[in-house]
PDB file of C-alpha atoms in Angstrom:
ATOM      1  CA  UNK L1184      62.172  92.178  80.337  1.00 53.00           C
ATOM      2  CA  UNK L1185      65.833  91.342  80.400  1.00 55.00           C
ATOM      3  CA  UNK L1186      67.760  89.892  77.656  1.00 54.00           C
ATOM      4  CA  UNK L1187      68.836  86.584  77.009  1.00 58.00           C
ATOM      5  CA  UNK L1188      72.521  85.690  78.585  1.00 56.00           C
ATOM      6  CA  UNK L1189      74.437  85.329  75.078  1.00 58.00           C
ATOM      7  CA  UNK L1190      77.174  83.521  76.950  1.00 57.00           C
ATOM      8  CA  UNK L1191      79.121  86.673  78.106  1.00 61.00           C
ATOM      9  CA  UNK L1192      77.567  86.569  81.510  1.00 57.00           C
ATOM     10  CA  UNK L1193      78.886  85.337  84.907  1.00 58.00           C
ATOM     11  CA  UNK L1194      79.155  81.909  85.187  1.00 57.00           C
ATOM     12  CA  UNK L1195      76.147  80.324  86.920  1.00 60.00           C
ATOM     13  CA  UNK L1196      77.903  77.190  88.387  1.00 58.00           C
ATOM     14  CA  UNK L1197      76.474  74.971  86.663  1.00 62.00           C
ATOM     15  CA  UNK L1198      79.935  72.500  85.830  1.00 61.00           C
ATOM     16  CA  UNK L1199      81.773  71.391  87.547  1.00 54.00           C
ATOM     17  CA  UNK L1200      85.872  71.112  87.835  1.00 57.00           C
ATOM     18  CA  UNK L1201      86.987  68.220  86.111  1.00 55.00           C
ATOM     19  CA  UNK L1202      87.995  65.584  88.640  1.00 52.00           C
ATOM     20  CA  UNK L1203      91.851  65.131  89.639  1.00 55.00           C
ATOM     21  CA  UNK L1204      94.114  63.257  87.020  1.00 54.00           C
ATOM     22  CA  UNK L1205      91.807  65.114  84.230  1.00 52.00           C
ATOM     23  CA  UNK L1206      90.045  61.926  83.202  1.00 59.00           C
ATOM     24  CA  UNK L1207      86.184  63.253  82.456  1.00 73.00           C
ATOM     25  CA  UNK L1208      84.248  60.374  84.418  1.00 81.00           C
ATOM     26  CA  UNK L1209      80.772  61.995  83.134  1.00 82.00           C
ATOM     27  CA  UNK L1210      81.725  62.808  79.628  1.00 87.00           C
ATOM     28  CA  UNK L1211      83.329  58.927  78.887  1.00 90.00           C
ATOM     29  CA  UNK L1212      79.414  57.390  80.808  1.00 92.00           C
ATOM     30  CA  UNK L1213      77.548  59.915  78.963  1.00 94.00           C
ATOM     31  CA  UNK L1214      79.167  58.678  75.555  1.00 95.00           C
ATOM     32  CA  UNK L1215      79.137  55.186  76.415  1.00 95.00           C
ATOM     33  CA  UNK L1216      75.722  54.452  77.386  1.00 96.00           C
ATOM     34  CA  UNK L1217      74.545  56.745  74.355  1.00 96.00           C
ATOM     35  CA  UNK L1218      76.698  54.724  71.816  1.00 96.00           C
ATOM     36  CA  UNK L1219      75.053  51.341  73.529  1.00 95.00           C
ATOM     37  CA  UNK L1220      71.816  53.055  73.268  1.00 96.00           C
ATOM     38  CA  UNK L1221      72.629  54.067  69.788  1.00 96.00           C
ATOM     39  CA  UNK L1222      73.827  50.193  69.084  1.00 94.00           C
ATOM     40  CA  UNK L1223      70.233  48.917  70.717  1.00 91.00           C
ATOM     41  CA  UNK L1224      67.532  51.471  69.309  1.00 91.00           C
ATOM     42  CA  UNK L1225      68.601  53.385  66.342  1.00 86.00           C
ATOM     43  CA  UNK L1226      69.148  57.117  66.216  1.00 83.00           C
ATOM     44  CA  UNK L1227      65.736  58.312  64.662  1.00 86.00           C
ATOM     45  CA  UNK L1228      62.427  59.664  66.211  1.00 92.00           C
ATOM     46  CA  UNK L1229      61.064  56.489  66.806  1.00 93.00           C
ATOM     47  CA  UNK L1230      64.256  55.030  68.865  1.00 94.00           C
ATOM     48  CA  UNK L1231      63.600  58.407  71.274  1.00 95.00           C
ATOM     49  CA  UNK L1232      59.857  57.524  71.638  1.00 96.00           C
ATOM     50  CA  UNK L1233      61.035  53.653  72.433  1.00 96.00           C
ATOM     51  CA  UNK L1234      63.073  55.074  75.005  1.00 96.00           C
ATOM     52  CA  UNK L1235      60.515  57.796  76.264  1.00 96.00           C
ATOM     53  CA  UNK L1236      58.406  54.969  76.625  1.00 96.00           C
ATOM     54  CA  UNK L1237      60.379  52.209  78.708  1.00 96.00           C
ATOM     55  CA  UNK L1238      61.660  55.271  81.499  1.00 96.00           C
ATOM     56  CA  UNK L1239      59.193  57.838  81.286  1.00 96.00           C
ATOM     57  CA  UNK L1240      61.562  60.788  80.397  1.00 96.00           C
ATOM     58  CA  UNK L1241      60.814  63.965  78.284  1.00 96.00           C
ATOM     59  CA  UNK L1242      61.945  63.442  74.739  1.00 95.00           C
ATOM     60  CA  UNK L1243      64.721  66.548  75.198  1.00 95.00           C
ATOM     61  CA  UNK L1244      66.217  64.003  77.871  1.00 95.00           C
ATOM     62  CA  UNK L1245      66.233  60.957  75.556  1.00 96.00           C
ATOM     63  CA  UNK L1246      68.032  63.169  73.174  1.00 95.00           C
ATOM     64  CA  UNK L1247      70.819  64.110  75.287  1.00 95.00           C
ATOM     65  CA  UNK L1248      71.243  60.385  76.323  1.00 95.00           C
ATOM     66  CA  UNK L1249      71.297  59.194  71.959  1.00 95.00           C
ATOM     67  CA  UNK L1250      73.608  62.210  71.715  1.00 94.00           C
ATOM     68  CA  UNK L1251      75.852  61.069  73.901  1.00 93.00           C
ATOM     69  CA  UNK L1252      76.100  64.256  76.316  1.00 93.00           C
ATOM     70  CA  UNK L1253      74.067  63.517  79.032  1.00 94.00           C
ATOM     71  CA  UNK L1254      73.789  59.946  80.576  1.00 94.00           C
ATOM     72  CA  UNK L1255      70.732  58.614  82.732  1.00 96.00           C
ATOM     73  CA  UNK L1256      70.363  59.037  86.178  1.00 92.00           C
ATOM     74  CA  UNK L1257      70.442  55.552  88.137  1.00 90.00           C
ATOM     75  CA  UNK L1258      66.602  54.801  87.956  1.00 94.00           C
ATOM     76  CA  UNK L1259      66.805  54.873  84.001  1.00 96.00           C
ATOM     77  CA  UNK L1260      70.117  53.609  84.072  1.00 95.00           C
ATOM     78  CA  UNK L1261      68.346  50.515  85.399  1.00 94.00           C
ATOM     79  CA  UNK L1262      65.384  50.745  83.774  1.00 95.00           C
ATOM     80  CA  UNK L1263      67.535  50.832  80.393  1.00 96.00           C
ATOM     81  CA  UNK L1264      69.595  48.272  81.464  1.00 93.00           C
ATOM     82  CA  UNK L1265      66.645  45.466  82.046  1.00 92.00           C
ATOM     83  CA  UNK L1266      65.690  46.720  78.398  1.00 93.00           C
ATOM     84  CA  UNK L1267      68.582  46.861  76.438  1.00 92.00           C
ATOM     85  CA  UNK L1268      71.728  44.202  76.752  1.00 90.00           C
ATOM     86  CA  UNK L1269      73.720  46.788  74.697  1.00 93.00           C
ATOM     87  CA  UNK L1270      73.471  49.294  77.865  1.00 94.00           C
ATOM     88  CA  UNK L1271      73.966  46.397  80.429  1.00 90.00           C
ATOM     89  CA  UNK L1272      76.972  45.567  78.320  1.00 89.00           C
ATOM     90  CA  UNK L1273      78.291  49.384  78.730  1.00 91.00           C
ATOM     91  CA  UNK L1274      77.493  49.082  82.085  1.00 90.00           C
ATOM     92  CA  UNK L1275      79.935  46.633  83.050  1.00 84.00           C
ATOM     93  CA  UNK L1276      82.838  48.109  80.735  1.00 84.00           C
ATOM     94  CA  UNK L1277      82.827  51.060  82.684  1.00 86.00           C
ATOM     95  CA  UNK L1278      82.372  48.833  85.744  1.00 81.00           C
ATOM     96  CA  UNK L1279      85.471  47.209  85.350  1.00 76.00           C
ATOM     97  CA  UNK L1280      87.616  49.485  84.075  1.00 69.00           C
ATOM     98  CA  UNK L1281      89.286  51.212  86.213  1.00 63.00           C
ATOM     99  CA  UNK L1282      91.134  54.617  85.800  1.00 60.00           C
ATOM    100  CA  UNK L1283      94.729  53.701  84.992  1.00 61.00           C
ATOM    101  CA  UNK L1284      93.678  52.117  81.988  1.00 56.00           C
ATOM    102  CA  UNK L1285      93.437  48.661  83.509  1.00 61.00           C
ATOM    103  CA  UNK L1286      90.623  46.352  83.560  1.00 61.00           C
ATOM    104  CA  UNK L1287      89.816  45.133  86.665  1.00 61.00           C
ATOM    105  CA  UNK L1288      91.253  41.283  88.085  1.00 69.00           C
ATOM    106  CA  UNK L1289      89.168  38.408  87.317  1.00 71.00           C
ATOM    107  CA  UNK L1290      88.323  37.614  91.198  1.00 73.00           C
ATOM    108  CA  UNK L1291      86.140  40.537  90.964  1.00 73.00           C
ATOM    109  CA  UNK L1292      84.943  40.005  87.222  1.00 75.00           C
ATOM    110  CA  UNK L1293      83.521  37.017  89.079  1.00 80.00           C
ATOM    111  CA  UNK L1294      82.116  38.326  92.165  1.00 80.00           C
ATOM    112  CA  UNK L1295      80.320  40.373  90.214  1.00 79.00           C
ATOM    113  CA  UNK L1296      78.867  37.791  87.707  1.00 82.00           C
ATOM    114  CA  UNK L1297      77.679  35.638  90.427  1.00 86.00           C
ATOM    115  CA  UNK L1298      75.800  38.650  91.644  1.00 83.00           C
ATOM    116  CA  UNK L1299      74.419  39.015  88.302  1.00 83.00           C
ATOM    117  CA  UNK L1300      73.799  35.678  88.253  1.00 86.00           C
ATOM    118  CA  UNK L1301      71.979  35.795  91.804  1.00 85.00           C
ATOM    119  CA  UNK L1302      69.920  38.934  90.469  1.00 84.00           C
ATOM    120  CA  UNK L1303      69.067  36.225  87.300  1.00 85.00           C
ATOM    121  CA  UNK L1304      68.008  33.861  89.115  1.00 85.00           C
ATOM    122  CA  UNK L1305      65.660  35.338  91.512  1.00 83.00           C
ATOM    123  CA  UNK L1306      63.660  37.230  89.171  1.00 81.00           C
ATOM    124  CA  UNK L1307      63.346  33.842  87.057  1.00 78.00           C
ATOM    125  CA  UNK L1308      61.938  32.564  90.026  1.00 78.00           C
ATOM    126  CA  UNK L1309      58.957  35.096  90.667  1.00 69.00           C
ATOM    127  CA  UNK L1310      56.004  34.843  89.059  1.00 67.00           C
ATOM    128  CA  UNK L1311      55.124  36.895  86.054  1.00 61.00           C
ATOM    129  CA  UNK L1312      52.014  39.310  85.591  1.00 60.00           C
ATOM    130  CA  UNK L1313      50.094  36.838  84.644  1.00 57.00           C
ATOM    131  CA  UNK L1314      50.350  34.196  87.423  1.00 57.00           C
ATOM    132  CA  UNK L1315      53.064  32.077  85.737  1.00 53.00           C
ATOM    133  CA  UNK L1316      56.648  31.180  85.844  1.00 51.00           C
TER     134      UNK L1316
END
């Protein structure tokens, strides 16, 4: 049986080149969402099993999201989102900022609250589980 790579081996690939201009894109969602998720659910065992719960992932996946170094892939991004208003909040801070430290203009702050608004609206208009509106 072979040892355990202590670190000293080749590199396996595995990250990737930070993106041009240096900003860390991945590193500032990761954080973000798990400070909202922090904000919504707590930090203790029974926030990860909340979490576990409402997307289905392994508890060594909801850990990485509360720690902050490893955000959700788009299904539980969503899945979060219609859950918690702390991560739909993140969501659209890191929507509309844009890199050079400026938020985006208001015509598409509003663009995209109308299509928020639009989502909002048709889901109020389904019928629940149960048969009623």
């Amino acid at each position: 049986m072979l040892p355990k790579n202590r670190g000293n081996g080749p590199n396996t690939g595995n990250n990737l080149p930070p993106p041009p201009g240096g900003t860390d894109t991945a590193g500032r969602y990761a954080a973000t969402i798990g400070e909202a998720l922090r904000r919504g659910t707590g930090r203790g065992r029974e926030a990860a099993k909340r979490l576990e719960r409402w997307t289905g992932a392994s508890n060594r996946t909801v850990r990485g999201w509360l720690a902050g170094t490893r955000g959700p892939s788009g299904e539980h991004l969503i899945i979060l989102a219609s859950h918690s208003d702390e991560v739909l909040g993140a969501m659209l801070r890191l929507i509309m900022h844009r890199g050079d430290g400026k938020t985006a203009d208001l015509a598409v702050a509003r663009r995209l609250m109308v299509a928020a608004l639009a989502v909002l609206d048709a889901a109020d208009s389904r019928p629940s589980q149960d048969g009623r509106r």
